Amino acid sequence: MAGRLFGAALLLATPAVAGTLTATLPDGTQIARLDIPEGEGWSVLWNHSVKGFEVEDRYANRGGHMVLTDSHLPDFAAGLDHIPGRGRQVSDGMGGYWILDIDEPVPGNAYVLRPGGPEVDHRLRAGDAEISLSARAPRQRVTIALHPGEDG
């Protein structure tokens, strides 16, 4: 019994895998930086270029790995669709839909995005923080990456 309690105490004392989400230009200039603790998430949001409504992709730090968890699409507009077998589509109750349980690891913990102009307004949001990538680097190549902490 004492061994089990000691093991449980070790699990509680083990620090969570900290992570840092960055958005970086090709020359290495960092235009965004957000701390993302283990199990926490963030969103990439933008306004649809034709309809203007907000689209959201949600990600999580799972053991130091960037994982696409789900997406919210307010309409079946151009370029927006659910791919059968990739998550499950459910109504959002307002004419749009969520794609839940995507749970897709992002290869290399990073991907490249070319933020649109002000009308599209690509943004990163984590907790109360929101950073407009479009305001900082419109139409430029930006690498969004999750960097695990020392313990990841």
N, CA and C of each residue as an Amber inpcrd file, in Angstrom:
protein
   456
   0.8250000  -1.1930000   0.0000000   0.0000000   0.0000000   0.0000000
   0.8670000   1.2530000   0.0000000   1.9320000   1.2480000   0.8070000
   2.8010000   2.4230000   0.8750000   3.4380000   2.6940000  -0.4820000
   3.7980000   1.6320000  -1.2200000   4.3870000   1.7970000  -2.5400000
   3.4280000   2.4710000  -3.5070000   2.1450000   2.1040000  -3.4030000
   1.1410000   2.7210000  -4.2730000   0.9800000   4.2040000  -3.9450000
   0.9700000   4.5320000  -2.6730000   0.8350000   5.9300000  -2.2850000
   2.0420000   6.7380000  -2.7420000   3.2380000   6.1420000  -2.6160000
   4.4470000   6.8310000  -3.0570000   4.3870000   7.0780000  -4.5610000
   3.9430000   6.0870000  -5.3320000   3.8130000   6.2400000  -6.7790000
   2.8300000   7.3340000  -7.1380000   1.7130000   7.3940000  -6.4140000
   0.7300000   8.4450000  -6.6670000   1.3280000   9.8070000  -6.3480000
   2.1140000   9.8960000  -5.2780000   2.7440000  11.1690000  -4.9100000
   3.7220000  11.6040000  -5.9940000   4.4410000  10.6660000  -6.5950000
   5.3670000  11.0050000  -7.6790000   4.6180000  11.5510000  -8.8800000
   3.4830000  10.9350000  -9.2080000   2.7010000  11.4230000 -10.3420000
   2.2120000  12.8420000 -10.0990000   1.7800000  13.1270000  -8.8840000
   1.3030000  14.4650000  -8.5660000   2.4210000  15.4870000  -8.5980000
   3.6360000  15.0680000  -8.2550000   4.7640000  15.9900000  -8.2050000
   5.4180000  16.1960000  -9.5640000   5.0900000  15.3490000 -10.5520000
   5.6920000  15.4660000 -11.8690000   5.1610000  16.7090000 -12.5620000
   6.0480000  17.5890000 -13.0180000   5.5610000  18.8140000 -13.6670000
   4.9010000  18.5020000 -15.0070000   3.8920000  19.3110000 -15.3390000
   3.2270000  19.1710000 -16.6320000   4.1930000  19.5950000 -17.7320000
   3.9760000  19.0370000 -18.9110000   4.8190000  19.4040000 -20.0420000
   4.4290000  20.8040000 -20.4850000   5.3140000  21.7360000 -20.2180000
   5.0680000  23.1090000 -20.6400000   5.3100000  23.1900000 -22.1410000
   4.7110000  24.1320000 -22.7560000   4.9270000  24.3300000 -24.1790000
   4.8480000  25.7980000 -24.5160000   5.5040000  26.1600000 -25.5900000
   5.4490000  27.5230000 -26.0850000   5.0170000  27.4730000 -27.5360000
   3.9610000  28.2080000 -27.8460000   3.4790000  28.3200000 -29.2130000
   4.0830000  29.5880000 -29.7970000   4.7080000  29.4610000 -30.9570000
   5.2980000  30.6290000 -31.6040000   4.7890000  30.7610000 -33.0350000
   4.8290000  31.9830000 -33.5170000   4.5890000  32.2730000 -34.9310000
   5.8260000  33.0390000 -35.3870000   6.5070000  32.5130000 -36.3990000
   7.8120000  33.0170000 -36.8010000   7.8890000  33.2350000 -38.2990000
   8.5220000  34.3330000 -38.6940000   8.7670000  34.6220000 -40.1100000
   9.9840000  33.8270000 -40.5840000  10.1610000  33.6590000 -41.8910000
  11.2980000  32.8850000 -42.4080000  12.6700000  33.3880000 -41.9410000
  12.7880000  34.6810000 -41.6560000  14.0820000  35.2120000 -41.2090000
  14.3210000  34.9920000 -39.7140000  13.3740000  34.3070000 -39.0400000
  13.5230000  34.0200000 -37.6210000  12.8350000  35.0170000 -36.7050000
  12.2680000  36.0740000 -37.2510000  11.5590000  37.0620000 -36.4340000
  10.3050000  36.4290000 -35.8540000  10.2000000  36.4590000 -34.5400000
   9.0470000  35.9050000 -33.8510000   7.9740000  36.9930000 -33.7410000
   6.7830000  36.7100000 -34.2680000   5.7100000  37.7140000 -34.2310000
   4.6440000  37.3810000 -33.1930000   4.7100000  36.1810000 -32.6120000
   3.7740000  35.8000000 -31.5500000   4.4170000  34.7230000 -30.6980000
   4.0730000  34.7550000 -29.4130000   4.5790000  33.7610000 -28.4700000
   3.5520000  33.6180000 -27.3530000   3.0870000  32.3790000 -27.1240000
   2.1010000  32.0970000 -26.0920000   2.5170000  30.8460000 -25.3310000
   2.4150000  30.8670000 -24.0150000   2.6700000  29.6700000 -23.2100000
   1.4320000  28.7910000 -23.2560000   1.6420000  27.4990000 -23.5440000
   0.5360000  26.5440000 -23.6270000   0.8910000  25.3390000 -22.7430000
   0.3860000  25.3060000 -21.5210000   0.6730000  24.1680000 -20.6410000
   0.0960000  22.8600000 -21.1850000   0.6320000  21.7470000 -20.7190000
   0.1420000  20.4110000 -21.0560000  -1.3690000  20.3600000 -20.8410000
  -2.0670000  19.8190000 -21.8310000  -3.5040000  19.6490000 -21.7300000
  -4.3070000  20.8820000 -22.0860000  -3.6590000  22.0040000 -22.2210000
  -4.3510000  23.2420000 -22.5830000  -4.3560000  23.3950000 -24.1000000
  -5.1460000  24.3250000 -24.5750000  -5.2650000  24.4810000 -26.0120000
  -5.2360000  25.9220000 -26.4670000  -5.3440000  26.0740000 -27.7700000
  -5.3890000  27.3760000 -28.4200000  -6.1890000  27.2270000 -29.7030000
  -6.5340000  28.3650000 -30.2710000  -7.2950000  28.3670000 -31.5180000
  -6.5920000  29.2020000 -32.5670000  -6.7770000  28.8170000 -33.8170000
  -6.4400000  29.6520000 -34.9610000  -7.7900000  30.0440000 -35.5470000
  -8.0250000  31.3590000 -35.6330000  -9.2990000  31.8790000 -36.1090000
  -9.0810000  32.7610000 -37.3190000 -10.0690000  32.8270000 -38.1780000
 -10.0130000  33.7440000 -39.3110000 -11.4280000  33.9760000 -39.8130000
 -11.5810000  35.0330000 -40.5710000 -12.8630000  35.3650000 -41.1840000
 -12.8780000  34.8060000 -42.6080000 -13.9300000  34.0570000 -42.9240000
 -14.0550000  33.4600000 -44.2500000 -13.9760000  34.5440000 -45.3200000
 -13.1790000  34.3060000 -46.3390000 -12.9050000  35.3470000 -47.3430000
 -14.1220000  35.7360000 -48.1860000 -15.1230000  34.8730000 -48.2860000
 -16.3060000  35.1940000 -49.0700000 -17.4640000  35.6130000 -48.1550000
 -17.7670000  34.7990000 -47.1560000 -18.9250000  35.0390000 -46.2910000
 -18.6160000  35.9600000 -45.1010000 -17.3600000  36.0470000 -44.6950000
 -16.9630000  36.9480000 -43.6220000 -17.1490000  36.4350000 -42.2110000
 -17.7590000  35.2600000 -42.0180000 -17.9440000  34.7450000 -40.6610000
 -16.6530000  34.1280000 -40.1230000 -16.6060000  33.9720000 -38.7990000
 -15.4060000  33.4520000 -38.1390000 -15.3570000  31.9270000 -38.1990000
 -14.1960000  31.4000000 -38.5860000 -13.9130000  29.9760000 -38.6090000
 -12.8650000  29.7310000 -37.5300000 -12.9610000  28.5850000 -36.8570000
 -12.0360000  28.2960000 -35.7550000 -11.5110000  26.8720000 -35.8430000
 -10.1930000  26.7260000 -35.7710000  -9.5500000  25.4220000 -35.6090000
  -8.9420000  25.4010000 -34.2200000  -9.2110000  24.3400000 -33.4720000
  -8.6970000  24.2150000 -32.1070000  -7.6050000  23.1610000 -32.0440000
  -6.5830000  23.5050000 -31.2800000  -5.4230000  22.6390000 -31.0840000
  -5.1870000  22.4460000 -29.5940000  -4.4080000  21.4180000 -29.2420000
  -4.0490000  21.1830000 -27.8440000  -2.5940000  20.7500000 -27.7450000
  -2.0040000  21.0350000 -26.5940000  -0.6800000  20.5220000 -26.2310000
  -0.9210000  19.2050000 -25.5090000  -0.6330000  18.1180000 -26.1640000
  -0.7860000  16.7900000 -25.5660000   0.5900000  16.1540000 -25.4510000
   1.1480000  16.2470000 -24.2560000   2.4690000  15.6620000 -24.0200000
   3.5520000  16.3180000 -24.8470000   3.4070000  17.6080000 -25.1130000
   4.3940000  18.3240000 -25.9100000   4.1810000  18.2070000 -27.4030000
   3.0580000  17.6280000 -27.8030000   2.7500000  17.4590000 -29.2210000
   1.5640000  18.3360000 -29.6060000   1.6480000  18.9910000 -30.7650000
   0.5560000  19.7930000 -31.3020000  -0.4590000  18.8450000 -31.9350000
  -1.7120000  18.9350000 -31.4530000  -2.7690000  18.0590000 -31.9450000
  -3.9760000  18.9100000 -32.3440000  -4.4330000  18.7590000 -33.5860000
  -5.6690000  19.3980000 -34.0370000  -6.8100000  18.6120000 -33.4220000
  -7.6280000  19.2740000 -32.5880000  -8.6800000  18.5600000 -31.8700000
 -10.0400000  18.6890000 -32.5450000 -10.4250000  19.9090000 -32.9550000
 -11.7180000  20.0950000 -33.5910000 -11.7800000  21.4260000 -34.3220000
 -12.8520000  21.6120000 -35.0870000 -13.0460000  22.8260000 -35.8860000
 -14.4970000  23.2630000 -35.8090000 -14.7040000  24.5810000 -35.8530000
 -16.0530000  25.1280000 -35.9340000 -16.2020000  25.8600000 -37.2640000
 -17.2310000  25.4760000 -38.0100000 -17.5080000  26.0410000 -39.3260000
 -18.9630000  26.5060000 -39.3160000 -19.2030000  27.8210000 -39.3260000
 -20.5730000  28.3300000 -39.1980000 -21.4560000  28.1140000 -40.4210000
 -20.9170000  27.5650000 -41.5030000 -21.6780000  27.4540000 -42.7360000
 -20.9510000  26.4560000 -43.6360000 -21.6460000  25.9620000 -44.6330000
 -21.0280000  25.0960000 -45.6450000 -20.5770000  25.9550000 -46.8180000
 -19.8240000  26.9930000 -46.5420000 -19.3760000  27.9250000 -47.5750000
 -18.1890000  27.3460000 -48.3500000 -17.7790000  28.0710000 -49.3740000
 -16.6680000  27.6440000 -50.2370000 -15.4410000  27.2620000 -49.4160000
 -14.9090000  26.0770000 -49.6870000 -13.6860000  25.6190000 -49.0460000
 -13.8780000  24.9980000 -47.6820000 -15.1060000  24.9850000 -47.1710000
 -15.3650000  24.4180000 -45.8470000 -16.1870000  23.1540000 -46.0000000
 -15.7000000  22.0890000 -45.4160000 -16.4030000  20.8180000 -45.5270000
 -15.8520000  19.8580000 -44.4940000 -16.6110000  18.8410000 -44.2080000
 -16.1730000  17.7600000 -43.3410000 -15.7000000  16.6120000 -44.2140000
 -14.5420000  16.0770000 -43.9100000 -14.0200000  14.9200000 -44.6290000
 -14.4330000  13.6830000 -43.8460000 -15.2960000  12.8320000 -44.4160000
 -15.7300000  11.6300000 -43.7020000 -14.5300000  10.8120000 -43.2090000
 -14.6410000  10.3370000 -41.9610000 -13.5680000   9.5610000 -41.3680000
 -12.5650000  10.4210000 -40.5980000 -12.7000000  11.7210000 -40.6970000
 -11.7960000  12.6500000 -39.9880000 -12.6380000  13.4250000 -38.9690000
 -12.7750000  12.8610000 -37.7850000 -13.6290000  13.4540000 -36.7770000
 -15.0860000  13.1670000 -37.0750000 -15.9600000  13.7690000 -36.2600000
 -17.3950000  13.5830000 -36.4720000 -18.0780000  14.9400000 -36.5100000
 -18.9850000  15.0750000 -37.4360000 -19.6900000  16.3370000 -37.6560000
 -20.9560000  16.3750000 -36.8160000 -21.1230000  17.4900000 -36.0670000
 -22.3410000  17.6950000 -35.2940000 -22.8050000  19.1420000 -35.5000000
 -24.1060000  19.3440000 -35.4030000 -24.6700000  20.6820000 -35.5690000
 -24.2260000  21.5880000 -34.4260000 -24.0400000  22.8680000 -34.7390000
 -23.7700000  23.8340000 -33.6750000 -25.0600000  24.4820000 -33.1890000
 -26.2010000  24.0770000 -33.7640000 -27.4940000  24.6030000 -33.3660000
 -27.8200000  25.9710000 -33.9530000 -26.8980000  26.5030000 -34.7820000
 -27.1060000  27.8380000 -35.3560000 -26.8990000  27.8390000 -36.8630000
 -27.0280000  26.6710000 -37.4950000 -26.8810000  26.5800000 -38.9400000
 -25.4870000  26.1630000 -39.3920000 -24.5580000  26.0970000 -38.4810000
 -23.2020000  25.6540000 -38.7920000 -22.9360000  24.3010000 -38.1620000
 -21.6780000  23.9520000 -38.0300000 -21.3480000  22.6510000 -37.4730000
 -19.9610000  22.6450000 -36.8530000 -19.7840000  21.6980000 -35.9560000
 -18.4870000  21.3860000 -35.3580000 -17.9990000  20.0790000 -35.9690000
 -16.7120000  19.9820000 -36.1620000 -16.0880000  18.6990000 -36.4610000
 -15.2980000  18.3740000 -35.2020000 -15.7840000  17.4140000 -34.4470000
 -15.2050000  17.0440000 -33.1630000 -14.3440000  15.7970000 -33.2960000
 -13.4940000  15.5870000 -32.3100000 -12.6860000  14.3630000 -32.2140000
 -11.7950000  14.1330000 -33.4270000 -11.2690000  15.2070000 -33.9920000
 -10.3230000  15.0360000 -35.0990000  -9.0580000  14.3730000 -34.5580000
  -8.5240000  14.9080000 -33.4650000  -7.3890000  14.3300000 -32.7430000
  -6.2470000  13.9030000 -33.6690000  -5.8120000  14.8400000 -34.4900000
  -4.7930000  14.5840000 -35.5030000  -3.4820000  15.2820000 -35.1260000
  -2.4290000  14.5200000 -34.8090000  -1.1370000  15.1580000 -34.5140000
  -0.6260000  15.9190000 -35.7340000  -0.0410000  17.0790000 -35.4970000
   0.5370000  17.8820000 -36.5720000   1.9920000  17.4390000 -36.7490000
   2.3490000  16.9340000 -37.9270000   3.7200000  16.4620000 -38.1480000
   4.7580000  17.5370000 -37.8270000   5.7430000  17.1710000 -37.0300000
   6.8230000  18.0890000 -36.6920000   6.4050000  19.2200000 -35.7600000
   5.1870000  19.1360000 -35.2000000   4.6890000  20.1690000 -34.2830000
   4.6490000  21.5550000 -34.9110000   4.5350000  21.6400000 -36.2330000
   4.5540000  22.9520000 -36.8900000   3.8950000  22.8700000 -38.2610000
   3.4030000  24.0110000 -38.7050000   2.9050000  24.1300000 -40.0740000
   3.0440000  25.5740000 -40.5300000   2.9690000  25.7700000 -41.8350000
   3.1230000  27.0920000 -42.4180000   1.7430000  27.6400000 -42.7680000
   1.5430000  28.9090000 -42.4420000   0.3120000  29.6220000 -42.7410000
   0.6890000  30.9450000 -43.4000000  -0.1000000  31.3500000 -44.3700000
   0.0820000  32.6710000 -44.9680000  -1.1400000  33.5010000 -44.5550000
  -1.0150000  34.2820000 -43.4580000  -2.1680000  35.0510000 -42.9810000
  -2.7110000  35.9780000 -44.0610000  -4.0310000  36.0730000 -44.1130000
  -4.6690000  36.9870000 -45.0450000  -4.5500000  38.4170000 -44.5690000
  -5.1300000  39.3100000 -45.3310000  -5.1310000  40.7270000 -44.9710000
  -6.1000000  41.0060000 -43.8340000  -6.3200000  42.2890000 -43.5560000
  -7.1660000  42.6860000 -42.4210000  -8.5850000  42.1210000 -42.4680000
  -9.1400000  41.9730000 -43.6560000 -10.5130000  41.4550000 -43.7550000
 -10.6060000  39.9880000 -43.3400000  -9.5390000  39.2250000 -43.5320000
  -9.5130000  37.8120000 -43.1410000  -9.0760000  37.6880000 -41.6820000
  -8.1100000  38.4730000 -41.2700000  -7.6450000  38.5740000 -39.8860000
  -7.3830000  37.2320000 -39.2150000  -6.3590000  36.5250000 -39.6800000
  -5.9150000  35.3020000 -39.0030000  -5.3990000  35.6640000 -37.6200000
  -5.8700000  34.9170000 -36.6030000  -5.5030000  35.2020000 -35.2250000
  -5.1770000  33.9300000 -34.4660000  -4.3270000  34.0750000 -33.4520000
  -4.0800000  33.0280000 -32.4660000  -4.7720000  33.4500000 -31.1880000
  -5.4700000  32.5180000 -30.5370000  -6.1130000  32.8160000 -29.2650000
  -5.8140000  31.6950000 -28.2770000  -5.3420000  32.0770000 -27.0990000
  -5.1200000  31.1370000 -25.9990000  -5.5610000  31.8410000 -24.7230000
  -6.5760000  31.2840000 -24.0690000  -7.1150000  31.9390000 -22.8790000
  -7.6340000  33.3160000 -23.2470000  -7.1820000  34.3240000 -22.5050000
  -7.6150000  35.7010000 -22.7530000  -6.7560000  36.4240000 -23.7840000
  -5.6730000  35.7920000 -24.2170000  -4.7550000  36.4340000 -25.1650000
  -5.1890000  36.1560000 -26.5980000  -5.1620000  37.2040000 -27.4260000
  -5.4400000  37.0460000 -28.8520000  -4.4550000  37.9090000 -29.6230000
  -3.8040000  37.2860000 -30.6150000  -2.7820000  37.9700000 -31.4110000
  -3.1730000  37.8740000 -32.8780000  -3.2640000  39.0150000 -33.5450000
  -3.5910000  39.0320000 -34.9670000  -2.3140000  38.8260000 -35.7830000
  -2.2300000  37.6850000 -36.4540000  -1.0950000  37.4290000 -37.3480000
  -1.2290000  38.2930000 -38.6020000  -2.4630000  38.5610000 -39.0150000
  -2.6910000  39.4010000 -40.1950000  -2.2050000  40.8220000 -39.9600000
  -2.3370000  41.3190000 -38.7360000  -1.8640000  42.6720000 -38.4250000
  -0.3390000  42.7240000 -38.3980000   0.2940000  41.6080000 -38.0130000
   1.7520000  41.5870000 -37.8630000   2.4980000  41.1210000 -39.1080000
   1.8390000  40.3130000 -39.9470000   2.5370000  39.7740000 -41.1250000
   1.5410000  39.3960000 -42.2250000   0.7680000  40.3700000 -42.7240000
  -0.2170000  40.0270000 -43.7490000   0.4430000  39.4600000 -45.0080000
  -0.1260000  38.3530000 -45.4800000   0.2920000  37.6980000 -46.7310000
   1.7540000  37.2400000 -46.7290000   2.3190000  37.0650000 -45.5350000
   3.6900000  36.5670000 -45.4270000   3.6690000  35.1260000 -44.9360000
   4.7400000  34.4200000 -45.2100000   4.8860000  33.0320000 -44.7680000
   5.2030000  33.0340000 -43.2720000   4.3550000  32.3670000 -42.4790000
   4.5210000  32.3130000 -41.0310000   4.5000000  30.8470000 -40.6030000
   5.4600000  30.4430000 -39.7960000   5.4720000  29.0910000 -39.2470000
   4.8970000  29.1330000 -37.8420000   3.8420000  28.3680000 -37.6360000
   3.2330000  28.2200000 -36.3150000   3.7590000  26.9170000 -35.7430000
   4.3730000  26.9910000 -34.5490000   5.0280000  25.8110000 -33.9830000
   4.7970000  25.7220000 -32.4830000   4.6730000  24.4940000 -31.9910000
   4.6350000  24.2320000 -30.5580000   5.9830000  23.6670000 -30.1700000
   6.6280000  24.3310000 -29.2080000   7.9230000  23.8960000 -28.7090000
   7.7200000  23.3370000 -27.3080000   7.9710000  22.0350000 -27.1170000
   7.8000000  21.4760000 -25.7690000   8.8540000  22.0470000 -24.8320000
   8.5180000  22.0490000 -23.5320000   9.4510000  22.5530000 -22.5340000
  10.5940000  21.5740000 -22.3060000  11.4480000  21.8950000 -21.3580000
  12.6200000  21.0620000 -21.0240000  12.2280000  19.6560000 -20.6590000
  11.0380000  19.5110000 -20.0400000  10.6110000  18.1920000 -19.5870000
   9.8270000  17.4270000 -20.6530000   9.6690000  18.0300000 -21.8570000
   8.9110000  17.3650000 -22.9150000   9.8310000  16.6590000 -23.7880000
